[in-house]
PDB file of C-alpha atoms in Angstrom:
ATOM      1  CA  PHE A 213     -15.754  -7.810   9.418  1.00 80.00           C
ATOM      2  CA  GLU A 214     -14.221  -6.766  13.259  1.00 81.00           C
ATOM      3  CA  PHE A 215     -11.185  -8.098  11.752  1.00 85.00           C
ATOM      4  CA  LEU A 216     -10.863  -6.168   8.637  1.00 82.00           C
ATOM      5  CA  TRP A 217     -11.970  -2.896  10.945  1.00 84.00           C
ATOM      6  CA  ALA A 218      -9.602  -3.724  13.070  1.00 85.00           C
ATOM      7  CA  MET A 219      -6.543  -4.375  10.520  1.00 85.00           C
ATOM      8  CA  GLY A 220      -7.284  -1.630   8.717  1.00 82.00           C
ATOM      9  CA  LEU A 221      -7.524   0.423  11.921  1.00 84.00           C
ATOM     10  CA  VAL A 222      -3.907  -0.488  12.731  1.00 86.00           C
ATOM     11  CA  ASN A 223      -2.980   0.417   9.644  1.00 83.00           C
ATOM     12  CA  ALA A 224      -4.242   3.918   9.002  1.00 83.00           C
ATOM     13  CA  ILE A 225      -3.299   4.576  12.472  1.00 85.00           C
ATOM     14  CA  ALA A 226       0.788   3.506  11.635  1.00 85.00           C
ATOM     15  CA  PHE A 227       0.482   5.745   7.884  1.00 80.00           C
ATOM     16  CA  MET A 228      -1.214   8.675   9.567  1.00 84.00           C
ATOM     17  CA  THR A 229       1.644   8.470  12.119  1.00 85.00           C
ATOM     18  CA  MET A 230       4.510   8.631   9.955  1.00 82.00           C
ATOM     19  CA  ALA A 231       2.124  11.314   8.213  1.00 81.00           C
ATOM     20  CA  PHE A 232       2.394  13.049  11.219  1.00 81.00           C
ATOM     21  CA  VAL A 233       6.604  12.871  11.257  1.00 80.00           C
ATOM     22  CA  THR A 234       6.385  13.823   7.937  1.00 78.00           C
ATOM     23  CA  VAL A 235       4.990  16.869   8.370  1.00 77.00           C
ATOM     24  CA  MET A 236       6.480  17.913  11.474  1.00 76.00           C
ATOM     25  CA  TYR A 237      10.377  17.558   9.657  1.00 72.00           C
ATOM     26  CA  TYR A 238       8.628  19.264   6.411  1.00 72.00           C
ATOM     27  CA  PHE A 239       7.665  22.448   8.929  1.00 70.00           C
ATOM     28  CA  SER A 240      10.065  22.170  11.251  1.00 66.00           C
ATOM     29  CA  VAL A 241      13.233  24.968  11.018  1.00 65.00           C
ATOM     30  CA  PRO A 242      13.803  26.199   7.270  1.00 68.00           C
ATOM     31  CA  GLY A 243      17.279  25.081   5.795  1.00 66.00           C
ATOM     32  CA  ASP A 244      19.830  22.472   5.197  1.00 64.00           C
ATOM     33  CA  GLY A 245      20.150  22.036   8.631  1.00 70.00           C
ATOM     34  CA  LYS A 246      17.158  20.120   9.161  1.00 68.00           C
ATOM     35  CA  LYS A 247      16.331  16.896  11.287  1.00 70.00           C
ATOM     36  CA  ALA A 248      13.713  15.154  12.413  1.00 67.00           C
ATOM     37  CA  PRO A 249      11.911  16.445  15.954  1.00 71.00           C
ATOM     38  CA  ILE A 250      13.032  14.281  19.165  1.00 76.00           C
ATOM     39  CA  GLY A 251      10.286  11.785  19.898  1.00 78.00           C
ATOM     40  CA  ALA A 252       8.515  12.504  16.237  1.00 75.00           C
ATOM     41  CA  THR A 253       6.947   9.356  16.380  1.00 79.00           C
ATOM     42  CA  PHE A 254       5.057   9.212  19.802  1.00 84.00           C
ATOM     43  CA  THR A 255       4.582  12.888  19.102  1.00 82.00           C
ATOM     44  CA  GLY A 256       2.842  11.587  15.992  1.00 81.00           C
ATOM     45  CA  LEU A 257       0.848   8.516  17.911  1.00 82.00           C
ATOM     46  CA  TRP A 258      -0.572  10.498  20.101  1.00 84.00           C
ATOM     47  CA  TRP A 259      -1.758  13.466  18.205  1.00 78.00           C
ATOM     48  CA  THR A 260      -3.317  10.501  16.306  1.00 80.00           C
ATOM     49  CA  LEU A 261      -4.830   8.567  18.653  1.00 84.00           C
ATOM     50  CA  ARG A 262      -5.569  11.532  20.579  1.00 84.00           C
ATOM     51  CA  TYR A 263      -7.208  13.897  17.939  1.00 82.00           C
ATOM     52  CA  HIS A 264      -7.645  12.147  14.785  1.00 81.00           C
ATOM     53  CA  LEU A 265      -8.861   8.651  15.941  1.00 82.00           C
ATOM     54  CA  GLY A 266     -12.383   8.512  14.319  1.00 84.00           C
ATOM     55  CA  THR A 267     -10.533  10.157  11.313  1.00 84.00           C
ATOM     56  CA  VAL A 268      -8.883   7.199  10.795  1.00 85.00           C
ATOM     57  CA  ALA A 269     -11.620   4.718  12.283  1.00 87.00           C
ATOM     58  CA  MET A 270     -14.354   6.347   9.444  1.00 86.00           C
ATOM     59  CA  GLY A 271     -11.337   5.975   6.851  1.00 85.00           C
ATOM     60  CA  SER A 272     -10.303   2.077   7.955  1.00 87.00           C
ATOM     61  CA  PHE A 273     -14.602   1.066   8.470  1.00 90.00           C
ATOM     62  CA  ILE A 274     -14.763   2.561   4.661  1.00 87.00           C
ATOM     63  CA  ILE A 275     -12.262   0.643   3.378  1.00 87.00           C
ATOM     64  CA  ALA A 276     -13.872  -2.580   5.217  1.00 88.00           C
ATOM     65  CA  VAL A 277     -17.107  -2.613   4.365  1.00 89.00           C
ATOM     66  CA  ILE A 278     -15.381  -2.538   0.972  1.00 87.00           C
ATOM     67  CA  GLN A 279     -13.558  -5.216   1.862  1.00 86.00           C
ATOM     68  CA  LEU A 280     -16.979  -6.969   3.082  1.00 89.00           C
ATOM     69  CA  ILE A 281     -18.611  -6.609  -0.365  1.00 87.00           C
ATOM     70  CA  ARG A 282     -15.924  -8.544  -1.983  1.00 85.00           C
ATOM     71  CA  ILE A 283     -16.027 -10.730   0.314  1.00 87.00           C
ATOM     72  CA  ILE A 284     -18.634 -11.732  -0.183  1.00 87.00           C
ATOM     73  CA  ALA A 285     -19.180 -11.387  -3.557  1.00 83.00           C
ATOM     74  CA  SER A 286     -16.175 -13.772  -4.253  1.00 84.00           C
ATOM     75  CA  TYR A 287     -18.165 -16.229  -2.276  1.00 86.00           C
ATOM     76  CA  ILE A 288     -21.216 -15.634  -4.321  1.00 82.00           C
ATOM     77  CA  GLN A 289     -18.608 -15.937  -7.976  1.00 81.00           C
ATOM     78  CA  SER A 290     -17.468 -19.114  -6.346  1.00 81.00           C
ATOM     79  CA  LYS A 291     -20.717 -21.053  -6.140  1.00 81.00           C
ATOM     80  CA  VAL A 292     -21.613 -18.541  -9.903  1.00 78.00           C
ATOM     81  CA  GLU A 293     -18.389 -20.817 -10.789  1.00 77.00           C
ATOM     82  CA  GLN A 294     -19.464 -24.153 -10.402  1.00 80.00           C
ATOM     83  CA  SER A 295     -22.555 -23.864 -12.820  1.00 77.00           C
ATOM     84  CA  GLN A 296     -22.554 -24.035 -16.416  1.00 77.00           C
ATOM     85  CA  ASN A 297     -24.023 -20.200 -16.912  1.00 77.00           C
ATOM     86  CA  ASP A 298     -21.227 -17.804 -18.756  1.00 79.00           C
ATOM     87  CA  ALA A 299     -23.184 -14.995 -18.820  1.00 82.00           C
ATOM     88  CA  ALA A 300     -23.030 -14.925 -14.696  1.00 80.00           C
ATOM     89  CA  LYS A 301     -19.581 -16.118 -14.649  1.00 80.00           C
ATOM     90  CA  TRP A 302     -18.390 -12.627 -17.078  1.00 83.00           C
ATOM     91  CA  ILE A 303     -20.583 -10.677 -14.457  1.00 84.00           C
ATOM     92  CA  GLY A 304     -19.346 -11.868 -11.550  1.00 81.00           C
ATOM     93  CA  ARG A 305     -15.676 -11.564 -12.614  1.00 82.00           C
ATOM     94  CA  CYS A 306     -16.691  -7.749 -14.036  1.00 86.00           C
ATOM     95  CA  ILE A 307     -17.857  -7.566 -10.468  1.00 86.00           C
ATOM     96  CA  GLN A 308     -15.033  -8.544  -8.570  1.00 85.00           C
ATOM     97  CA  CYS A 309     -12.975  -5.926 -10.892  1.00 87.00           C
ATOM     98  CA  TYR A 310     -15.009  -3.296 -10.081  1.00 89.00           C
ATOM     99  CA  LEU A 311     -14.800  -3.562  -6.684  1.00 88.00           C
ATOM    100  CA  ALA A 312     -11.173  -4.310  -6.419  1.00 87.00           C
ATOM    101  CA  CYS A 313     -10.428  -1.251  -8.533  1.00 89.00           C
ATOM    102  CA  LEU A 314     -13.218   1.113  -5.871  1.00 88.00           C
ATOM    103  CA  GLU A 315     -10.896   0.097  -3.332  1.00 86.00           C
ATOM    104  CA  ARG A 316      -7.701   0.728  -4.445  1.00 87.00           C
ATOM    105  CA  ILE A 317      -9.081   4.039  -5.237  1.00 86.00           C
ATOM    106  CA  VAL A 318     -10.762   4.584  -1.892  1.00 86.00           C
ATOM    107  CA  THR A 319      -7.540   3.861   0.075  1.00 85.00           C
ATOM    108  CA  TRP A 320      -5.692   6.224  -2.223  1.00 84.00           C
ATOM    109  CA  ILE A 321      -8.439   8.884  -1.383  1.00 83.00           C
ATOM    110  CA  ASN A 322      -8.238   8.072   2.257  1.00 85.00           C
ATOM    111  CA  LYS A 323      -3.889   8.090   2.699  1.00 84.00           C
ATOM    112  CA  ASN A 324      -4.672  11.145   1.067  1.00 83.00           C
ATOM    113  CA  ALA A 325      -6.999  12.810   3.878  1.00 86.00           C
ATOM    114  CA  TYR A 326      -5.047  11.716   6.429  1.00 83.00           C
ATOM    115  CA  ILE A 327      -2.158  13.370   4.765  1.00 83.00           C
ATOM    116  CA  ILE A 328      -4.006  16.202   4.652  1.00 84.00           C
ATOM    117  CA  CYS A 329      -5.752  16.149   8.040  1.00 84.00           C
ATOM    118  CA  CYS A 330      -2.162  16.175   8.944  1.00 79.00           C
ATOM    119  CA  ILE A 331      -1.416  18.996   7.799  1.00 80.00           C
ATOM    120  CA  GLU A 332      -4.721  21.262   8.398  1.00 81.00           C
ATOM    121  CA  SER A 333      -6.178  19.127  10.960  1.00 79.00           C
ATOM    122  CA  SER A 334      -9.439  18.946   9.597  1.00 81.00           C
ATOM    123  CA  SER A 335     -12.480  16.030   9.493  1.00 82.00           C
ATOM    124  CA  PHE A 336     -12.052  12.950   7.415  1.00 80.00           C
ATOM    125  CA  CYS A 337     -14.915  14.421   4.717  1.00 83.00           C
ATOM    126  CA  SER A 338     -13.666  17.606   4.110  1.00 85.00           C
ATOM    127  CA  SER A 339      -9.730  16.217   4.293  1.00 85.00           C
ATOM    128  CA  ALA A 340     -10.873  13.241   1.443  1.00 84.00           C
ATOM    129  CA  ALA A 341     -12.699  16.906  -0.296  1.00 87.00           C
ATOM    130  CA  THR A 342      -9.571  19.151  -0.770  1.00 87.00           C
ATOM    131  CA  ALA A 343      -7.316  15.649  -1.421  1.00 83.00           C
ATOM    132  CA  VAL A 344      -9.120  14.931  -4.242  1.00 85.00           C
ATOM    133  CA  GLY A 345      -9.880  18.310  -5.429  1.00 87.00           C
ATOM    134  CA  LEU A 346      -5.986  19.205  -5.630  1.00 82.00           C
ATOM    135  CA  LEU A 347      -4.792  15.890  -6.863  1.00 81.00           C
ATOM    136  CA  LEU A 348      -7.397  16.289  -9.592  1.00 82.00           C
ATOM    137  CA  SER A 349      -6.073  20.155 -10.242  1.00 84.00           C
ATOM    138  CA  ASN A 350      -2.179  18.523 -10.407  1.00 80.00           C
ATOM    139  CA  LEU A 351      -3.689  15.647 -12.329  1.00 80.00           C
ATOM    140  CA  ALA A 352      -0.659  16.043 -15.229  1.00 82.00           C
ATOM    141  CA  ASP A 353       2.029  16.793 -12.230  1.00 82.00           C
ATOM    142  CA  VAL A 354       0.566  13.400  -9.719  1.00 76.00           C
ATOM    143  CA  SER A 355       0.910  11.183 -12.717  1.00 82.00           C
ATOM    144  CA  ALA A 356       4.568  12.322 -13.900  1.00 86.00           C
ATOM    145  CA  ALA A 357       5.820  12.176 -10.226  1.00 83.00           C
ATOM    146  CA  ASN A 358       3.955   8.496 -10.042  1.00 80.00           C
ATOM    147  CA  PHE A 359       5.335   7.393 -13.469  1.00 86.00           C
ATOM    148  CA  ILE A 360       9.024   8.175 -12.441  1.00 90.00           C
ATOM    149  CA  ALA A 361       8.537   6.697  -8.514  1.00 87.00           C
ATOM    150  CA  ASP A 362       7.138   3.616  -9.948  1.00 86.00           C
ATOM    151  CA  ALA A 363      10.391   3.810 -12.968  1.00 90.00           C
ATOM    152  CA  ILE A 364      12.945   4.391  -9.592  1.00 90.00           C
ATOM    153  CA  PHE A 365      11.096   1.268  -7.612  1.00 87.00           C
ATOM    154  CA  ILE A 366      11.463  -1.300 -10.544  1.00 88.00           C
ATOM    155  CA  PHE A 367      15.178  -0.086 -11.295  1.00 91.00           C
ATOM    156  CA  CYS A 368      16.062  -0.668  -8.057  1.00 88.00           C
ATOM    157  CA  LYS A 369      13.754  -3.996  -7.650  1.00 89.00           C
ATOM    158  CA  ILE A 370      16.264  -5.328 -10.403  1.00 89.00           C
ATOM    159  CA  CYS A 371      19.555  -3.824  -8.765  1.00 89.00           C
ATOM    160  CA  ILE A 372      18.649  -5.822  -6.084  1.00 88.00           C
ATOM    161  CA  THR A 373      17.734  -9.067  -8.192  1.00 89.00           C
ATOM    162  CA  GLY A 374      20.568  -8.829  -9.705  1.00 90.00           C
ATOM    163  CA  LEU A 375      23.136  -8.063  -6.806  1.00 90.00           C
ATOM    164  CA  ASN A 376      21.428 -11.129  -5.346  1.00 88.00           C
ATOM    165  CA  VAL A 377      22.230 -13.388  -8.153  1.00 88.00           C
ATOM    166  CA  ALA A 378      25.434 -12.561  -8.703  1.00 90.00           C
ATOM    167  CA  ILE A 379      26.250 -12.733  -5.081  1.00 87.00           C
ATOM    168  CA  MET A 380      24.532 -16.772  -5.121  1.00 85.00           C
ATOM    169  CA  TYR A 381      26.600 -17.173  -8.840  1.00 85.00           C
ATOM    170  CA  GLY A 382      30.103 -15.856  -6.897  1.00 84.00           C
ATOM    171  CA  LEU A 383      29.258 -18.055  -3.990  1.00 81.00           C
ATOM    172  CA  PHE A 384      28.754 -21.412  -6.749  1.00 80.00           C
ATOM    173  CA  GLN A 385      32.021 -20.509  -8.212  1.00 79.00           C
ATOM    174  CA  THR A 386      33.824 -20.087  -4.695  1.00 79.00           C
ATOM    175  CA  GLY A 387      32.478 -23.254  -3.860  1.00 72.00           C
ATOM    176  CA  LEU A 388      31.619 -22.025  -0.189  1.00 68.00           C
ATOM    177  CA  VAL A 389      28.202 -23.379  -1.397  1.00 67.00           C
ATOM    178  CA  SER A 390      27.484 -27.058  -2.540  1.00 68.00           C
ATOM    179  CA  GLU A 391      27.767 -28.119  -5.156  1.00 69.00           C
ATOM    180  CA  THR A 392      25.245 -28.194  -8.061  1.00 68.00           C
ATOM    181  CA  LYS A 393      25.313 -29.842 -11.164  1.00 71.00           C
ATOM    182  CA  VAL A 394      22.315 -27.462 -12.785  1.00 72.00           C
ATOM    183  CA  LEU A 395      23.306 -23.833 -11.657  1.00 75.00           C
ATOM    184  CA  PHE A 396      20.835 -22.072 -13.161  1.00 78.00           C
ATOM    185  CA  LEU A 397      18.194 -23.441 -11.361  1.00 82.00           C
ATOM    186  CA  PRO A 398      18.984 -22.084  -7.699  1.00 82.00           C
ATOM    187  CA  LEU A 399      19.860 -19.285  -9.365  1.00 84.00           C
ATOM    188  CA  ILE A 400      16.216 -18.690 -10.359  1.00 86.00           C
ATOM    189  CA  LEU A 401      14.827 -19.624  -7.906  1.00 87.00           C
ATOM    190  CA  GLY A 402      16.575 -16.741  -5.895  1.00 86.00           C
ATOM    191  CA  GLY A 403      15.820 -14.106  -8.787  1.00 87.00           C
ATOM    192  CA  PHE A 404      12.833 -15.247  -7.883  1.00 87.00           C
ATOM    193  CA  ILE A 405      12.721 -14.882  -4.167  1.00 87.00           C
ATOM    194  CA  SER A 406      14.944 -12.021  -4.615  1.00 86.00           C
ATOM    195  CA  TRP A 407      12.553  -9.585  -6.616  1.00 84.00           C
ATOM    196  CA  THR A 408       9.486 -10.892  -4.407  1.00 84.00           C
ATOM    197  CA  LEU A 409      11.143  -9.616  -1.250  1.00 82.00           C
ATOM    198  CA  ALA A 410      11.723  -6.364  -3.046  1.00 76.00           C
ATOM    199  CA  SER A 411       8.506  -5.878  -3.197  1.00 69.00           C
TER     200      SER A 411
END
Protein backbone atom coordinates (compact mmCIF):
# COMPACT_ATOMS: atom_id res chain seq x y z
CA PHE A 1 0.00 0.00 0.00
CA GLU A 2 2.83 2.38 0.86
CA PHE A 3 4.32 1.88 -2.62
CA LEU A 4 1.00 2.73 -4.30
CA TRP A 5 0.61 5.81 -2.13
CA ALA A 6 4.21 6.93 -2.65
CA MET A 7 3.96 6.58 -6.43
CA GLY A 8 0.64 8.40 -6.44
CA LEU A 9 2.13 11.15 -4.26
CA VAL A 10 5.08 11.65 -6.61
CA ASN A 11 2.73 11.81 -9.62
CA ALA A 12 0.44 14.24 -7.82
CA ILE A 13 3.34 16.51 -6.80
CA ALA A 14 4.59 16.57 -10.39
CA PHE A 15 1.10 17.31 -11.74
CA MET A 16 0.43 20.06 -9.22
CA THR A 17 3.84 21.62 -9.88
CA MET A 18 3.04 21.81 -13.60
CA ALA A 19 -0.42 23.16 -12.78
CA PHE A 20 1.20 25.94 -10.73
CA VAL A 21 3.54 26.76 -13.63
CA THR A 22 0.55 26.93 -15.97
CA VAL A 23 -1.37 29.16 -13.56
CA MET A 24 1.65 31.47 -13.16
CA TYR A 25 1.96 31.76 -16.93
CA TYR A 26 -1.76 32.23 -17.56
CA PHE A 27 -2.22 34.91 -14.91
CA SER A 28 1.00 36.75 -15.77
CA VAL A 29 1.21 40.00 -17.74
CA PRO A 30 -1.59 40.16 -20.33
CA GLY A 31 -0.75 40.49 -23.99
CA ASP A 32 1.25 38.73 -26.64
CA GLY A 33 4.62 39.08 -24.92
CA LYS A 34 3.95 36.38 -22.31
CA LYS A 35 6.87 34.44 -20.97
CA ALA A 36 7.03 31.83 -18.27
CA PRO A 37 8.27 33.37 -15.03
CA ILE A 38 11.91 32.66 -14.23
CA GLY A 39 12.19 29.69 -11.88
CA ALA A 40 8.50 28.85 -12.27
CA THR A 41 9.05 25.11 -11.90
CA PHE A 42 10.98 25.48 -8.66
CA THR A 43 8.44 27.99 -7.37
CA GLY A 44 5.58 25.62 -8.25
CA LEU A 45 7.37 22.73 -6.54
CA TRP A 46 8.03 24.86 -3.46
CA TRP A 47 4.40 26.01 -3.25
CA THR A 48 3.22 22.42 -3.68
CA LEU A 49 5.49 21.09 -0.95
CA ARG A 50 5.06 24.06 1.40
CA TYR A 51 1.36 24.85 1.11
CA HIS A 52 -0.39 21.91 -0.57
CA LEU A 53 1.40 18.73 0.49
CA GLY A 54 -1.70 17.67 2.41
CA THR A 55 -3.82 18.23 -0.68
CA VAL A 56 -1.72 15.96 -2.88
CA ALA A 57 -1.36 13.44 -0.03
CA MET A 58 -5.14 13.26 0.35
CA GLY A 59 -5.73 12.84 -3.39
CA SER A 60 -3.03 10.20 -3.78
CA PHE A 61 -4.29 8.37 -0.67
CA ILE A 62 -7.76 8.04 -2.17
CA ILE A 63 -6.30 6.69 -5.43
CA ALA A 64 -4.03 4.28 -3.51
CA VAL A 65 -6.97 2.89 -1.53
CA ILE A 66 -8.91 2.26 -4.75
CA GLN A 67 -5.85 0.62 -6.32
CA LEU A 68 -5.38 -1.59 -3.26
CA ILE A 69 -9.03 -2.65 -3.44
CA ARG A 70 -8.52 -3.45 -7.14
CA ILE A 71 -5.46 -5.57 -6.33
CA ILE A 72 -7.35 -7.49 -3.64
CA ALA A 73 -10.33 -7.95 -5.97
CA SER A 74 -7.98 -9.12 -8.72
CA TYR A 75 -6.46 -11.70 -6.39
CA ILE A 76 -9.90 -12.95 -5.38
CA GLN A 77 -10.96 -13.02 -9.02
CA SER A 78 -7.91 -15.11 -9.98
CA LYS A 79 -8.96 -17.66 -7.35
CA VAL A 80 -12.58 -17.60 -8.55
CA GLU A 81 -11.48 -18.03 -12.20
CA GLN A 82 -10.09 -21.45 -11.27
CA SER A 83 -13.53 -22.61 -10.15
CA GLN A 84 -16.32 -23.78 -12.42
CA ASN A 85 -18.83 -21.18 -11.18
CA ASP A 86 -19.68 -18.99 -14.17
CA ALA A 87 -21.81 -16.56 -12.13
CA ALA A 88 -18.93 -15.88 -9.73
CA LYS A 89 -16.58 -15.31 -12.68
CA TRP A 90 -19.04 -12.83 -14.21
CA ILE A 91 -19.50 -10.99 -10.90
CA GLY A 92 -15.72 -10.76 -10.46
CA ARG A 93 -15.31 -9.26 -13.93
CA CYS A 94 -18.10 -6.77 -13.26
CA ILE A 95 -16.45 -5.71 -10.00
CA GLN A 96 -13.11 -5.25 -11.79
CA CYS A 97 -14.81 -3.11 -14.46
CA TYR A 98 -16.58 -1.02 -11.82
CA LEU A 99 -13.37 -0.47 -9.83
CA ALA A 100 -11.44 0.48 -12.98
CA CYS A 101 -14.11 3.05 -13.88
CA LEU A 102 -14.14 4.35 -10.31
CA GLU A 103 -10.36 4.77 -10.34
CA ARG A 104 -10.46 6.69 -13.62
CA ILE A 105 -13.24 8.98 -12.39
CA VAL A 106 -11.50 9.70 -9.09
CA THR A 107 -8.19 10.34 -10.91
CA TRP A 108 -10.00 12.78 -13.21
CA ILE A 109 -11.61 14.54 -10.24
CA ASN A 110 -8.24 14.68 -8.43
CA LYS A 111 -6.47 16.32 -11.37
CA ASN A 112 -9.17 18.95 -11.71
CA ALA A 113 -9.18 19.48 -7.94
CA TYR A 114 -5.42 20.11 -8.04
CA ILE A 115 -5.93 22.70 -10.78
CA ILE A 116 -8.67 24.48 -8.81
CA CYS A 117 -6.45 24.31 -5.73
CA CYS A 118 -3.65 26.03 -7.66
CA ILE A 119 -5.98 28.79 -8.80
CA GLU A 120 -7.91 29.40 -5.57
CA SER A 121 -5.47 28.00 -2.97
CA SER A 122 -8.27 26.07 -1.31
CA SER A 123 -8.37 22.70 0.41
CA PHE A 124 -8.68 19.37 -1.41
CA CYS A 125 -12.33 18.70 -0.63
CA SER A 126 -13.57 22.16 -1.52
CA SER A 127 -11.43 22.17 -4.67
CA ALA A 128 -12.84 18.78 -5.70
CA ALA A 129 -16.40 20.00 -5.12
CA THR A 130 -15.73 23.16 -7.12
CA ALA A 131 -14.10 21.18 -9.94
CA VAL A 132 -16.97 18.70 -10.19
CA GLY A 133 -19.56 21.48 -10.11
CA LEU A 134 -17.70 23.48 -12.74
CA LEU A 135 -17.24 20.50 -15.04
CA LEU A 136 -20.85 19.34 -14.68
CA SER A 137 -22.22 22.82 -15.36
CA ASN A 138 -20.14 23.00 -18.55
CA LEU A 139 -20.54 19.36 -19.57
CA ALA A 140 -21.19 20.04 -23.26
CA ASP A 141 -18.14 22.30 -23.58
CA VAL A 142 -15.92 19.85 -21.70
CA SER A 143 -17.14 16.94 -23.84
CA ALA A 144 -16.53 18.86 -27.06
CA ALA A 145 -13.05 19.93 -25.95
CA ASN A 146 -12.16 16.37 -24.92
CA PHE A 147 -13.45 15.00 -28.24
CA ILE A 148 -11.41 17.51 -30.23
CA ALA A 149 -8.31 16.87 -28.12
CA ASP A 150 -8.67 13.10 -28.57
CA ALA A 151 -9.14 13.51 -32.33
CA ILE A 152 -6.01 15.67 -32.58
CA PHE A 153 -4.09 13.20 -30.43
CA ILE A 154 -5.06 10.25 -32.66
CA PHE A 155 -4.23 12.27 -35.80
CA CYS A 156 -0.78 13.07 -34.40
CA LYS A 157 -0.20 9.40 -33.53
CA ILE A 158 -1.15 8.43 -37.09
CA CYS A 159 1.21 11.06 -38.53
CA ILE A 160 4.11 9.97 -36.30
CA THR A 161 3.58 6.31 -37.14
CA GLY A 162 3.23 7.00 -40.87
CA LEU A 163 6.35 9.16 -40.93
CA ASN A 164 8.40 6.55 -39.09
CA VAL A 165 7.20 3.78 -41.44
CA ALA A 166 8.00 5.97 -44.46
CA ILE A 167 11.51 6.65 -43.12
CA MET A 168 12.00 2.92 -42.51
CA TYR A 169 10.81 2.14 -46.04
CA GLY A 170 13.20 4.73 -47.46
CA LEU A 171 16.10 3.26 -45.48
CA PHE A 172 15.30 -0.21 -46.82
CA GLN A 173 15.00 1.06 -50.40
CA THR A 174 18.27 3.01 -50.37
CA GLY A 175 20.20 0.08 -48.95
CA LEU A 176 21.36 1.88 -45.80
CA VAL A 177 19.81 -0.95 -43.80
CA SER A 178 20.65 -4.59 -44.48
CA GLU A 179 18.62 -6.39 -47.12
CA THR A 180 15.55 -8.31 -46.08
CA LYS A 181 13.45 -10.71 -48.12
CA VAL A 182 10.16 -9.77 -46.45
CA LEU A 183 9.84 -6.00 -46.31
CA PHE A 184 6.40 -5.68 -44.76
CA LEU A 185 7.24 -7.49 -41.48
CA PRO A 186 9.84 -4.96 -40.28
CA LEU A 187 7.57 -2.14 -41.43
CA ILE A 188 4.60 -3.53 -39.49
CA LEU A 189 6.76 -4.08 -36.41
CA GLY A 190 8.22 -0.56 -36.70
CA GLY A 191 4.74 0.88 -37.15
CA PHE A 192 3.48 -0.97 -34.08
CA ILE A 193 6.43 0.25 -31.99
CA SER A 194 5.94 3.82 -33.26
CA TRP A 195 2.23 3.72 -32.43
CA THR A 196 2.95 2.39 -28.96
CA LEU A 197 5.65 4.96 -28.24
CA ALA A 198 3.47 7.80 -29.54
CA SER A 199 0.79 6.91 -26.96
